[in-house]
Amino acid sequence: MELHNLYTYAFLNTPDVPLDLPIGFAGQVLLVDSVGLSVLVEPGLPLELLQNHDEKLVEMVLTHDRVINEVFRQTSVLPLRFGTSFISKTSLLTHLKSNVNEYREKLKNINGKSEYLVKLIPCQLEQPESLVKVSGKQYFLAKKQRYQNQQDFETAQNTEWHHLIDSMSQLYQSTVVAQPQGEEQQIYLLVNSQDEALLIEQILNWQQDCLHWQLHLGGAFPPYHFI
């Protein structure tokens, strides 16, 4: 029987052993196989029915990430953007056969690898006590010194940032610098999952070299930023 309204979560190499497939938004997630590749889908899910239901859309977004992560813990996956859907199994297979070489190459590049997020939170310079009690020439000298200290601090912070990016790019070929979130900087790294302990050690080394930043390493996720 033909499957319709296939909400599509991810592409993956056809597994040698059965996967533990999760429940999706409204039903069981399935694998559609073709040309050595498989597609993680949930049939019977017309997205247009969710367009005017904000709560269901939010739930669907969370389900999208949950399903991909549950399968990612079992095998490498090529995650798709939220909202990817095909009207029928036939249209999905046609698309897959037309792009099989591209998807195979992408899966080859991410095989056995995980995405890690490194957050950098800027430290703040501890300024001396208030200048209220200082007057005259001493006040202006102190104010000038405070300004110079802030400039020197920001220069050192900026230098550390650029050195860190250079070091990360040399050590990890796949590095993505995201748009800043306020003052927070974010860097995504694609790392062999088996090298996580080495990454943690490297973060500690980088922290010693970046005294004007606080570094935080997130857990292993599917390679959303490297597809």
Tab-separated table of C-alpha atoms in Angstrom:
chain	number	residue	atom	x	y	z
A	1	MET	CA	0.000	0.000	0.000
A	2	GLU	CA	1.285	3.439	-0.960
A	3	LEU	CA	2.325	5.682	1.939
A	4	HIS	CA	1.268	9.335	1.847
A	5	ASN	CA	2.185	12.570	3.652
A	6	LEU	CA	5.618	11.355	4.691
A	7	TYR	CA	7.144	13.682	7.249
A	8	THR	CA	10.895	13.147	6.829
A	9	TYR	CA	13.376	13.314	9.707
A	10	ALA	CA	16.723	12.112	8.356
A	11	PHE	CA	18.671	10.110	5.784
A	12	LEU	CA	20.983	7.287	6.843
A	13	ASN	CA	22.838	4.339	5.419
A	14	THR	CA	20.598	1.278	5.390
A	15	PRO	CA	21.437	-0.402	8.715
A	16	ASP	CA	22.818	-3.944	8.898
A	17	VAL	CA	20.814	-4.646	12.039
A	18	PRO	CA	17.320	-3.433	12.946
A	19	LEU	CA	17.127	-0.072	14.719
A	20	ASP	CA	14.964	0.740	17.694
A	21	LEU	CA	12.678	3.225	15.956
A	22	PRO	CA	10.900	5.777	18.155
A	23	ILE	CA	7.344	7.026	18.180
A	24	GLY	CA	6.963	10.286	16.288
A	25	PHE	CA	4.462	13.105	16.645
A	26	ALA	CA	1.341	11.039	15.992
A	27	GLY	CA	2.497	7.519	15.175
A	28	GLN	CA	5.323	5.048	14.622
A	29	VAL	CA	8.403	6.216	12.730
A	30	LEU	CA	9.409	3.954	9.816
A	31	LEU	CA	12.359	3.391	7.517
A	32	VAL	CA	11.928	3.629	3.763
A	33	ASP	CA	14.819	1.857	2.011
A	34	SER	CA	16.270	2.373	-1.463
A	35	VAL	CA	19.643	2.176	-3.252
A	36	GLY	CA	21.485	1.394	-0.018
A	37	LEU	CA	20.075	4.424	1.774
A	38	SER	CA	17.191	4.706	4.191
A	39	VAL	CA	14.870	7.556	5.076
A	40	LEU	CA	13.408	8.060	8.538
A	41	VAL	CA	9.770	8.998	8.010
A	42	GLU	CA	6.440	9.321	9.769
A	43	PRO	CA	3.554	8.640	7.371
A	44	GLY	CA	0.125	10.220	7.491
A	45	LEU	CA	1.262	13.572	8.887
A	46	PRO	CA	-0.063	16.493	6.788
A	47	LEU	CA	1.773	19.567	8.062
A	48	GLU	CA	-0.883	21.968	6.802
A	49	LEU	CA	-3.142	20.782	9.619
A	50	LEU	CA	-0.637	22.172	12.150
A	51	GLN	CA	-0.184	25.619	10.628
A	52	ASN	CA	-2.799	27.330	12.800
A	53	HIS	CA	-1.943	25.481	16.010
A	54	ASP	CA	1.073	27.087	17.682
A	55	GLU	CA	1.214	24.602	20.551
A	56	LYS	CA	1.199	21.633	18.186
A	57	LEU	CA	3.883	23.249	16.037
A	58	VAL	CA	6.130	23.672	19.071
A	59	GLU	CA	5.470	20.056	20.035
A	60	MET	CA	6.312	18.975	16.507
A	61	VAL	CA	9.608	20.880	16.556
A	62	LEU	CA	10.561	19.152	19.807
A	63	THR	CA	9.489	15.791	18.372
A	64	HIS	CA	11.614	16.427	15.279
A	65	ASP	CA	14.771	16.843	17.375
A	66	ARG	CA	13.887	13.987	19.733
A	67	VAL	CA	13.367	11.439	16.957
A	68	ILE	CA	16.603	12.392	15.212
A	69	ASN	CA	18.565	12.210	18.461
A	70	GLU	CA	17.149	8.818	19.426
A	71	VAL	CA	18.199	7.320	16.094
A	72	PHE	CA	21.516	9.215	16.119
A	73	ARG	CA	22.437	7.395	19.333
A	74	GLN	CA	22.258	4.163	17.329
A	75	THR	CA	23.834	5.167	14.008
A	76	SER	CA	25.059	8.137	11.970
A	77	VAL	CA	22.250	10.210	10.462
A	78	LEU	CA	21.950	13.104	8.067
A	79	PRO	CA	19.341	15.264	9.841
A	80	LEU	CA	16.855	17.225	7.782
A	81	ARG	CA	15.383	20.619	8.506
A	82	PHE	CA	12.079	20.826	10.298
A	83	GLY	CA	9.169	20.713	7.885
A	84	THR	CA	10.684	18.426	5.223
A	85	SER	CA	7.889	16.318	3.789
A	86	PHE	CA	6.925	14.283	0.709
A	87	ILE	CA	3.405	13.682	-0.534
A	88	SER	CA	4.015	9.994	-1.253
A	89	LYS	CA	6.540	7.179	-1.022
A	90	THR	CA	6.934	7.311	-4.790
A	91	SER	CA	7.944	10.987	-4.750
A	92	LEU	CA	10.355	10.330	-1.880
A	93	LEU	CA	12.057	7.448	-3.695
A	94	THR	CA	12.302	9.530	-6.871
A	95	HIS	CA	14.015	12.304	-4.915
A	96	LEU	CA	16.319	9.836	-3.197
A	97	LYS	CA	17.448	8.198	-6.439
A	98	SER	CA	18.110	11.607	-8.004
A	99	ASN	CA	20.316	12.714	-5.106
A	100	VAL	CA	21.786	9.430	-3.935
A	101	ASN	CA	25.413	10.343	-4.670
A	102	GLU	CA	25.151	13.636	-2.776
A	103	TYR	CA	23.611	11.995	0.285
A	104	ARG	CA	26.125	9.143	0.268
A	105	GLU	CA	28.991	11.638	0.191
A	106	LYS	CA	27.525	13.658	3.061
A	107	LEU	CA	26.958	10.520	5.140
A	108	LYS	CA	30.525	9.464	4.438
A	109	ASN	CA	31.833	12.807	5.731
A	110	ILE	CA	29.854	12.656	8.989
A	111	ASN	CA	30.080	8.928	9.667
A	112	GLY	CA	30.977	8.275	13.311
A	113	LYS	CA	31.116	11.991	14.099
A	114	SER	CA	29.160	14.226	16.451
A	115	GLU	CA	28.517	17.937	16.635
A	116	TYR	CA	29.744	19.756	19.745
A	117	LEU	CA	28.896	23.309	20.741
A	118	VAL	CA	31.537	25.428	22.450
A	119	LYS	CA	30.111	28.514	24.150
A	120	LEU	CA	32.374	31.424	25.052
A	121	ILE	CA	31.082	33.852	27.651
A	122	PRO	CA	33.169	37.033	27.991
A	123	CYS	CA	34.543	37.831	31.423
A	124	GLN	CA	34.014	41.322	32.821
A	125	LEU	CA	36.819	43.554	34.013
A	126	GLU	CA	36.687	44.251	37.735
A	127	GLN	CA	36.981	48.004	37.918
A	128	PRO	CA	38.480	49.779	40.952
A	129	GLU	CA	36.277	51.392	43.552
A	130	SER	CA	34.025	54.335	42.729
A	131	LEU	CA	35.657	57.616	41.761
A	132	VAL	CA	33.242	59.644	43.893
A	133	LYS	CA	35.821	60.177	46.622
A	134	VAL	CA	38.459	61.339	44.130
A	135	SER	CA	38.547	64.933	42.907
A	136	GLY	CA	40.554	67.330	40.810
A	137	LYS	CA	43.505	66.071	38.798
A	138	GLN	CA	43.468	62.696	40.543
A	139	TYR	CA	39.896	62.166	39.370
A	140	PHE	CA	40.769	62.668	35.702
A	141	LEU	CA	43.918	60.554	35.975
A	142	ALA	CA	41.942	57.760	37.620
A	143	LYS	CA	39.198	58.018	35.001
A	144	LYS	CA	41.771	57.904	32.228
A	145	GLN	CA	43.411	54.859	33.789
A	146	ARG	CA	40.055	53.115	34.136
A	147	TYR	CA	39.330	53.727	30.446
A	148	GLN	CA	42.781	52.424	29.457
A	149	ASN	CA	42.324	49.307	31.584
A	150	GLN	CA	39.023	48.592	29.843
A	151	GLN	CA	40.608	49.070	26.425
A	152	ASP	CA	43.510	46.765	27.276
A	153	PHE	CA	41.094	44.162	28.633
A	154	GLU	CA	38.963	44.192	25.475
A	155	THR	CA	42.061	44.041	23.258
A	156	ALA	CA	43.318	40.974	25.124
A	157	GLN	CA	39.851	39.417	24.897
A	158	ASN	CA	39.706	39.998	21.154
A	159	THR	CA	43.217	38.594	20.654
A	160	GLU	CA	42.330	35.434	22.583
A	161	TRP	CA	39.193	35.007	20.505
A	162	HIS	CA	41.076	35.107	17.190
A	163	HIS	CA	43.833	32.816	18.470
A	164	LEU	CA	41.197	30.337	19.642
A	165	ILE	CA	39.447	30.310	16.253
A	166	ASP	CA	42.787	29.708	14.523
A	167	SER	CA	43.656	26.891	16.913
A	168	MET	CA	40.246	25.225	16.527
A	169	SER	CA	40.355	25.478	12.733
A	170	GLN	CA	43.806	23.884	12.632
A	171	LEU	CA	42.843	21.052	14.956
A	172	TYR	CA	39.344	20.407	13.582
A	173	GLN	CA	38.783	20.857	9.859
A	174	SER	CA	35.026	21.220	10.310
A	175	THR	CA	34.420	24.354	12.374
A	176	VAL	CA	31.426	26.696	12.204
A	177	VAL	CA	31.382	30.064	13.967
A	178	ALA	CA	27.748	30.958	14.638
A	179	GLN	CA	26.207	34.402	14.923
A	180	PRO	CA	26.805	35.778	18.447
A	181	GLN	CA	23.978	35.362	20.952
A	182	GLY	CA	24.228	38.716	22.685
A	183	GLU	CA	27.759	38.835	24.119
A	184	GLU	CA	28.053	35.036	23.989
A	185	GLN	CA	30.055	33.497	21.153
A	186	GLN	CA	29.238	30.033	19.789
A	187	ILE	CA	31.421	27.633	17.825
A	188	TYR	CA	30.338	24.258	16.440
A	189	LEU	CA	32.879	21.474	15.969
A	190	LEU	CA	32.498	18.189	14.075
A	191	VAL	CA	34.495	15.603	16.015
A	192	ASN	CA	34.876	11.836	15.906
A	193	SER	CA	32.615	10.559	18.676
A	194	GLN	CA	35.389	8.335	20.030
A	195	ASP	CA	37.594	11.426	20.512
A	196	GLU	CA	35.268	13.154	22.961
A	197	ALA	CA	37.684	12.700	25.878
A	198	LEU	CA	40.431	14.383	23.842
A	199	LEU	CA	38.090	17.254	23.047
A	200	ILE	CA	37.300	17.759	26.735
A	201	GLU	CA	41.032	17.850	27.490
A	202	GLN	CA	41.570	20.321	24.669
A	203	ILE	CA	38.827	22.597	26.024
A	204	LEU	CA	40.628	22.686	29.371
A	205	ASN	CA	43.859	23.655	27.600
A	206	TRP	CA	42.111	26.380	25.646
A	207	GLN	CA	40.569	27.715	28.834
A	208	GLN	CA	44.040	28.198	30.288
A	209	ASP	CA	44.972	30.264	27.257
A	210	CYS	CA	41.748	32.283	27.305
A	211	LEU	CA	41.726	33.992	30.677
A	212	HIS	CA	39.272	36.624	29.482
A	213	TRP	CA	36.600	34.064	28.502
A	214	GLN	CA	34.632	31.262	30.115
A	215	LEU	CA	34.467	28.191	27.886
A	216	HIS	CA	31.575	25.712	28.077
A	217	LEU	CA	31.333	22.477	26.070
A	218	GLY	CA	27.948	21.013	25.132
A	219	GLY	CA	27.167	17.343	24.582
A	220	ALA	CA	27.242	15.275	21.396
A	221	PHE	CA	24.470	16.000	18.883
A	222	PRO	CA	23.679	15.110	15.267
A	223	PRO	CA	25.669	17.254	12.817
A	224	TYR	CA	22.973	19.843	12.110
A	225	HIS	CA	25.506	22.542	11.176
A	226	PHE	CA	27.604	20.336	8.871
A	227	ILE	CA	25.117	19.178	6.247
